[in-house]
mmCIF file of C-alpha atoms in Angstrom:
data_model
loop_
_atom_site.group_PDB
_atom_site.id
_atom_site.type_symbol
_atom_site.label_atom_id
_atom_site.label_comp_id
_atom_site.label_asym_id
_atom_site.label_seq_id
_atom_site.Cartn_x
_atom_site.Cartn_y
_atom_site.Cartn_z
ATOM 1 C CA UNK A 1 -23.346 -5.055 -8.019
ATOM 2 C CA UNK A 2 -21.132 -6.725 -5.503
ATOM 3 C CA UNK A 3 -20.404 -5.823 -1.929
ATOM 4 C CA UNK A 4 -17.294 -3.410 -1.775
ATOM 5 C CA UNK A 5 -15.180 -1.362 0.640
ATOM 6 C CA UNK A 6 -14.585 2.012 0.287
ATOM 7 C CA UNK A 7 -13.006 4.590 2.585
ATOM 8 C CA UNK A 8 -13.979 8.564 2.315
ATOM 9 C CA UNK A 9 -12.721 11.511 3.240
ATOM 10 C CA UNK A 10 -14.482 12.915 7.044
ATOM 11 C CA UNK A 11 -14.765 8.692 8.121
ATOM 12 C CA UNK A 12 -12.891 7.596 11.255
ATOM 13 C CA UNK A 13 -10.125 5.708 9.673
ATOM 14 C CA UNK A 14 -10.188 2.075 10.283
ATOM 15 C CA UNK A 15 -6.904 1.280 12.904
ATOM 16 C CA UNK A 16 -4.375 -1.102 12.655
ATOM 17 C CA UNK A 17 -1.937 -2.392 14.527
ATOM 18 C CA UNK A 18 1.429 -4.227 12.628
ATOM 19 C CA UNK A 19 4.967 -5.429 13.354
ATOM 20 C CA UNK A 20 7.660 -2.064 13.064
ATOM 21 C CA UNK A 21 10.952 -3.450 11.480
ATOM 22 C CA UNK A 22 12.278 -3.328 14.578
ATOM 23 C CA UNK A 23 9.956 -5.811 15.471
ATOM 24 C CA UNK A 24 7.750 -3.662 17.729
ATOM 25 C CA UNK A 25 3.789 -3.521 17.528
ATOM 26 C CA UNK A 26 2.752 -0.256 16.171
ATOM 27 C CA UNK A 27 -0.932 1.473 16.017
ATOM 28 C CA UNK A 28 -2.027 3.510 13.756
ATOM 29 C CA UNK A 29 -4.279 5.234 16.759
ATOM 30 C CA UNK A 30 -0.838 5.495 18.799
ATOM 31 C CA UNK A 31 -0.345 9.093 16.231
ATOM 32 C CA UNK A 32 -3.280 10.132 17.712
ATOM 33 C CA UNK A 33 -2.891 13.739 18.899
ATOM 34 C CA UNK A 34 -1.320 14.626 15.584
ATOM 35 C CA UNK A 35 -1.539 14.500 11.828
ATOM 36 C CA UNK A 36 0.210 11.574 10.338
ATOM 37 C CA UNK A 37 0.495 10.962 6.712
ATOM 38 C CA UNK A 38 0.663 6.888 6.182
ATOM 39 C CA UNK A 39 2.461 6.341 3.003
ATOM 40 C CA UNK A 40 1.776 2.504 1.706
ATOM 41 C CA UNK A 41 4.487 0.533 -0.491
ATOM 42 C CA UNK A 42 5.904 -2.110 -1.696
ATOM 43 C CA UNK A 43 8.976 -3.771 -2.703
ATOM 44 C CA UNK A 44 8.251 -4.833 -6.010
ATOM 45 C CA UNK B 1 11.362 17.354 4.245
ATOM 46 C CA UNK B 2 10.674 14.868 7.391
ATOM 47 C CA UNK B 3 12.010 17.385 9.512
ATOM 48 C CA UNK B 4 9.457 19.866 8.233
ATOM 49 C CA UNK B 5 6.693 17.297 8.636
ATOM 50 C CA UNK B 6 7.423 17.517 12.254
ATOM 51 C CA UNK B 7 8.255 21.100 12.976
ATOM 52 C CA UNK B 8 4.196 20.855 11.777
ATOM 53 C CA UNK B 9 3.344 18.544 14.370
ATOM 54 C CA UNK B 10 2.816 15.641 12.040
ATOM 55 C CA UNK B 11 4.793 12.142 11.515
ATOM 56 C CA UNK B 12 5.044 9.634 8.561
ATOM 57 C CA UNK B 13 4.020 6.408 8.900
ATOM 58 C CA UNK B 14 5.151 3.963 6.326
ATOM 59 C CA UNK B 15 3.511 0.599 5.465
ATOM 60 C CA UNK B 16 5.485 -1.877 3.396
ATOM 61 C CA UNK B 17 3.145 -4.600 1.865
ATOM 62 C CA UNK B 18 5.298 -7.320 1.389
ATOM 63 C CA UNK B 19 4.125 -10.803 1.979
ATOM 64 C CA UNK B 20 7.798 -11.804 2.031
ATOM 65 C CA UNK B 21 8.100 -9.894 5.065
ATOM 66 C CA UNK B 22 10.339 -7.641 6.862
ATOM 67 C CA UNK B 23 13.600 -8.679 5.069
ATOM 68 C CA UNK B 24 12.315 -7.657 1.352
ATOM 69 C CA UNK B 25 11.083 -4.174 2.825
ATOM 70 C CA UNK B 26 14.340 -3.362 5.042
ATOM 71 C CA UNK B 27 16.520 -2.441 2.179
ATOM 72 C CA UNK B 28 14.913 0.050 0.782
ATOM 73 C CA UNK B 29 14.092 1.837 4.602
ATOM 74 C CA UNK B 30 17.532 1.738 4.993
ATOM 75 C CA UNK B 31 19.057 3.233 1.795
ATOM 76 C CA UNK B 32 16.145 5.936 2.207
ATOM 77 C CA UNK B 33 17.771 7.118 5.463
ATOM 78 C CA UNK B 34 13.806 6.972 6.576
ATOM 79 C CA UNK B 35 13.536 8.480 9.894
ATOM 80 C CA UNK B 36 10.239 7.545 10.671
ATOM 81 C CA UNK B 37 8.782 4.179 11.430
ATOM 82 C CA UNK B 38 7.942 1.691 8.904
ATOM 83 C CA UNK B 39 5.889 -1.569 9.602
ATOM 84 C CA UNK B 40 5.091 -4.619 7.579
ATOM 85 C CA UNK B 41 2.109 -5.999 6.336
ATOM 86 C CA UNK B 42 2.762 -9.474 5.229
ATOM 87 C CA UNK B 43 -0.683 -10.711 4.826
ATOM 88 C CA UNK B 44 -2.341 -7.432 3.069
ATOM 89 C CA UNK B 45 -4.897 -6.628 5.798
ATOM 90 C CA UNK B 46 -4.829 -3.025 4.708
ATOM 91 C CA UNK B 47 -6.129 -3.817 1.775
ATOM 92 C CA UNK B 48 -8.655 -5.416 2.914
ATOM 93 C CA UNK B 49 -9.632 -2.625 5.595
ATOM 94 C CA UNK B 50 -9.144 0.521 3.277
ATOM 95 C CA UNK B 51 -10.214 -1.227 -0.228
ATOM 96 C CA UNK B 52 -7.162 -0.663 -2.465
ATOM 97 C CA UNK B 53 -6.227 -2.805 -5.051
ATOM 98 C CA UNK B 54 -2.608 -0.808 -5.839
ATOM 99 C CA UNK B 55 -0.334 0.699 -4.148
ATOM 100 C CA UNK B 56 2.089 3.000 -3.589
ATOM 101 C CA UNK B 57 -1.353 4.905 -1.593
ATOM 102 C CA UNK B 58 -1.085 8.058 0.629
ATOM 103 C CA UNK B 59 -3.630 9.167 3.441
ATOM 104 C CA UNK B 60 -3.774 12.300 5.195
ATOM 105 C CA UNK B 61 -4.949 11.262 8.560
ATOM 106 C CA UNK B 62 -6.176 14.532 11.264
ATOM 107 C CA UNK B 63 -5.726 14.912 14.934
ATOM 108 C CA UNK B 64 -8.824 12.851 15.697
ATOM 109 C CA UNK B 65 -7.782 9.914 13.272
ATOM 110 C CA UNK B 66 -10.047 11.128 10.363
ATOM 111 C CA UNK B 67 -9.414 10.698 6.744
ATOM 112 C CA UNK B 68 -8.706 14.271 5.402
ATOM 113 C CA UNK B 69 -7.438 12.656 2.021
ATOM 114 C CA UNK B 70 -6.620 9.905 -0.157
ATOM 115 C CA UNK B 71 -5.296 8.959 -2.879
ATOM 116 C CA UNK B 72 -4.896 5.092 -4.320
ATOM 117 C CA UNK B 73 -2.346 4.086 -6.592
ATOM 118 C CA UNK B 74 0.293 6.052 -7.719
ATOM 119 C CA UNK B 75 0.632 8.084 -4.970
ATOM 120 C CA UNK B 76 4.239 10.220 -5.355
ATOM 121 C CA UNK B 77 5.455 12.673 -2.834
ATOM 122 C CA UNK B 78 7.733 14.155 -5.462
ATOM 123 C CA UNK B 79 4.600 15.715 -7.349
ATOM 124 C CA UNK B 80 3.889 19.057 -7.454
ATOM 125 C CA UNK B 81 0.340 18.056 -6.998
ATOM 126 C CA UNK B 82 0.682 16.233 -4.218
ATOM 127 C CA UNK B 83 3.561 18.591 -2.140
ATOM 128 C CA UNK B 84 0.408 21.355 -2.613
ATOM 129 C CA UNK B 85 -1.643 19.149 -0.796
ATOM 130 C CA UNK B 86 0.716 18.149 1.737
ATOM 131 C CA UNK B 87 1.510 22.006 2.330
ATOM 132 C CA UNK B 88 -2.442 22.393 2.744
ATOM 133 C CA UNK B 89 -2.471 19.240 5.041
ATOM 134 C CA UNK B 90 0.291 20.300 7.174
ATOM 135 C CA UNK B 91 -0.037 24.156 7.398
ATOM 136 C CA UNK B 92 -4.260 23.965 8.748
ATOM 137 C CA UNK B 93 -5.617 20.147 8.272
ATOM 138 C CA UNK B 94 -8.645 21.916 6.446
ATOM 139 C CA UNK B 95 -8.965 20.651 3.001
ATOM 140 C CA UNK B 96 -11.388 20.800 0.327
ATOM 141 C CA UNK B 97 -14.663 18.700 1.099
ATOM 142 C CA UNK B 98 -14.134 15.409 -0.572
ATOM 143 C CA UNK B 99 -10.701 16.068 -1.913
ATOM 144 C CA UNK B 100 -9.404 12.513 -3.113
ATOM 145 C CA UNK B 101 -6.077 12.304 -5.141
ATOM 146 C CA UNK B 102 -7.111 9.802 -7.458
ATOM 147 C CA UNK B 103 -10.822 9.173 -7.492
ATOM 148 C CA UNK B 104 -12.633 5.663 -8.759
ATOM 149 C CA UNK B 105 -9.371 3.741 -7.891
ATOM 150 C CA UNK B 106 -10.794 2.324 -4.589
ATOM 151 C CA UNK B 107 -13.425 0.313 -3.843
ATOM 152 C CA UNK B 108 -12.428 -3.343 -3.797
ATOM 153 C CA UNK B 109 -15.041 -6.151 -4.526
ATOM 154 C CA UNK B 110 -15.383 -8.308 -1.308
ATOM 155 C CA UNK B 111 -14.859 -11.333 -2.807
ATOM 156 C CA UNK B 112 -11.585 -10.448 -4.319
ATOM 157 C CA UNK B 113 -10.594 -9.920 -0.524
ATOM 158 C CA UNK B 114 -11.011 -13.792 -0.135
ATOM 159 C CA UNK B 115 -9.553 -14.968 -3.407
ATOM 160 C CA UNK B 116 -6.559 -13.033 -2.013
ATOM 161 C CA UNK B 117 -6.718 -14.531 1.601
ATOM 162 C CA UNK B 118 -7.296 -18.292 0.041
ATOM 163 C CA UNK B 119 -4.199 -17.914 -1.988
ATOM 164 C CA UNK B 120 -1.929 -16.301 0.462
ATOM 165 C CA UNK B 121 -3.039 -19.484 3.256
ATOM 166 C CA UNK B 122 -1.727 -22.096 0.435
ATOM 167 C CA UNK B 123 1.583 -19.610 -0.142
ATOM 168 C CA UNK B 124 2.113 -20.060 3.465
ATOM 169 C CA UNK B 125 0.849 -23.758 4.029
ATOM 170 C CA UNK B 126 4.046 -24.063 1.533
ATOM 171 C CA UNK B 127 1.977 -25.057 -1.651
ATOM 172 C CA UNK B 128 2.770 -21.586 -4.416
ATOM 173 C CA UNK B 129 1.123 -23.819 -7.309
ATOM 174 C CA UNK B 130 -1.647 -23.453 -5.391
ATOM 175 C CA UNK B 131 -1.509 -19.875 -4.037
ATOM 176 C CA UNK B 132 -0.569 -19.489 -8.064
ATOM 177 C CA UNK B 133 -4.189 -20.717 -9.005
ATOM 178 C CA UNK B 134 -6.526 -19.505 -7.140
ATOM 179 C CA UNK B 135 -4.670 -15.704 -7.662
ATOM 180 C CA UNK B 136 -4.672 -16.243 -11.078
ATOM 181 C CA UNK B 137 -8.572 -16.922 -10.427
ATOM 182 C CA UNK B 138 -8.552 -14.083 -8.797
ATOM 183 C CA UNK B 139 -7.316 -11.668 -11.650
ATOM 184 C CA UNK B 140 -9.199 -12.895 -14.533
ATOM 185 C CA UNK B 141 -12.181 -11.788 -12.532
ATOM 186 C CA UNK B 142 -10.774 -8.257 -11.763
ATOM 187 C CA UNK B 143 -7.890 -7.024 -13.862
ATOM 188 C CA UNK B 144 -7.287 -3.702 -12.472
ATOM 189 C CA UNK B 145 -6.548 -5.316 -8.943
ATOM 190 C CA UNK B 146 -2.745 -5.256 -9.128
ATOM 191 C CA UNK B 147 -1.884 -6.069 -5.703
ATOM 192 C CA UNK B 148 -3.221 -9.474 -6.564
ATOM 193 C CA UNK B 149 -1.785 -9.551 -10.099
ATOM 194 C CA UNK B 150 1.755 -8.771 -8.935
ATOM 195 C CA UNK B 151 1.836 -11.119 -6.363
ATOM 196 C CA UNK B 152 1.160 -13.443 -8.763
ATOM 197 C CA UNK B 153 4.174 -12.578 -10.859
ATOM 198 C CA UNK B 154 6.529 -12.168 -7.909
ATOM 199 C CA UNK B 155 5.413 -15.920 -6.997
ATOM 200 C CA UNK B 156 5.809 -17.139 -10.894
ATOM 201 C CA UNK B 157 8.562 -14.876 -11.686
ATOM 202 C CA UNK B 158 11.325 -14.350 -8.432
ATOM 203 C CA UNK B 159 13.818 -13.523 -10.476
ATOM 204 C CA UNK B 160 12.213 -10.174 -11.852
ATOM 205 C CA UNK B 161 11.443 -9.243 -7.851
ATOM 206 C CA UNK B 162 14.118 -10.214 -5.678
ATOM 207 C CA UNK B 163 17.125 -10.363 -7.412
ATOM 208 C CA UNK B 164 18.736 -7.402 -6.275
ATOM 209 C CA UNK B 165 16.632 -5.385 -8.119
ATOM 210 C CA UNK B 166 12.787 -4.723 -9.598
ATOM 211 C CA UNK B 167 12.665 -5.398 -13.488
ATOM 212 C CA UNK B 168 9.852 -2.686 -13.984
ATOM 213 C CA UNK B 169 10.946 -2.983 -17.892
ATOM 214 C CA UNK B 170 9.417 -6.718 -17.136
ATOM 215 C CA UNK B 171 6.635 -5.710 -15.456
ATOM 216 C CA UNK B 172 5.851 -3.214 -18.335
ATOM 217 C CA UNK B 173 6.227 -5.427 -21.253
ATOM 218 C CA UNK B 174 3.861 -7.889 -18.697
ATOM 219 C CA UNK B 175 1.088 -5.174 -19.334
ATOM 220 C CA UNK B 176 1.521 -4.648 -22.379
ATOM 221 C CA UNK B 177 1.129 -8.065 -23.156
ATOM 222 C CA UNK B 178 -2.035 -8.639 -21.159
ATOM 223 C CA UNK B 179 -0.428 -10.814 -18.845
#
């Protein structure tokens, strides 16, 4: 079996850090503090 | 709905992944009257860092950055299923031990990760026939990875993406025909 990535539930989620719309850096570590639901999407 | 999400203490956080960048994604933050912040991933890290192959993906993320939940690929606010667990989420952060919305549809082989990289460098080094290749590489040797396979019809196909509009009929009769 090859090497894969998973992610489970109780793990430290992994942060990121990418460019807002506005065109501003934002973490995902900067919503620490609080519960944040990240909702991923596309435009096709 | 976004106003309840914060009366709870909680924000949304939404990540378009769109290797055509900000511009593609805009339009539909804007005629969603979204609230909250949305950021860009043009080169697909995510994917890469979480191990999802399709999208649209929801996680429930705690105080201290934990994963309470996931769910990969077809993730959809507007089901009753997923409200409950938003409710559950949002009223105590407790959930069920390994709750997972969709299980089986993570895990993404590592060497997919650099087929995908290798083609997106040629997209951007301004050769597509290239990108086109190596993606379509890519697929034959994982066809459930659809982040990769739609990519590769965007880049064949523009007109069915960014014409205004997504064809979805397109993309349907695509699957259907083992494309």
């Amino acid at each position: 079996m090859s090497k894969t990535i998973t992610l489970q539930p109780g793990q430290p989620v992994p942060d990121f850090t990418l460019p807002s719309l506005d065109g501003q850096d934002v973490s995902l570590s900067s919503y620490r503090g609080g519960k944040v639901i990240v909702f991923m999407w596309a435009s096709w | 709905m976004y106003s309840d999400i914060r009366r709870a203490g909680a924000d949304i956080l939404s990540v378009a992944v769109d290797l055509h960048g900000p511009e593609k994604a805009r339009p539909f933050h804007t005629a969603a009257r979204a609230e909250f912040t949305t950021v860009v991933d043009e080169s697909n890290s995510l994917a890469a860092a979480f191990g999802f192959k399709a999208i649209p993906n929801g996680l429930l993320v705690d105080e201290q950055g934990r994963l309470a939940y996931k769910h990969f690929s077809g993730f959809d606010i507007r089901k009753p299923e997923t409200v409950e667990v938003l409710e559950m989420f949002l009223a105590s952060g407790a959930m069920p031990a390994g709750v997972d919305g969709a299980p089986g549809r993570d895990g993404l082989p590592v060497a997919t990760i650099e087929h995908f990289r290798s083609g997106l460098a040629r997209l951007k080094a301004g050769d597509p026939g290239g990108a086109a290749r190596i993606w379509r590489e890519g697929v034959a040797l994982e066809p459930d990875n659809w982040l990769m396979r739609k990519q590769l019809w965007a880049l064949e196909n523009p007109d069915r993406f960014y014409a205004g509009a997504i064809d979805f009929a397109w993309q349907k009769e695509q699957i259907a025909e083992g494309r």
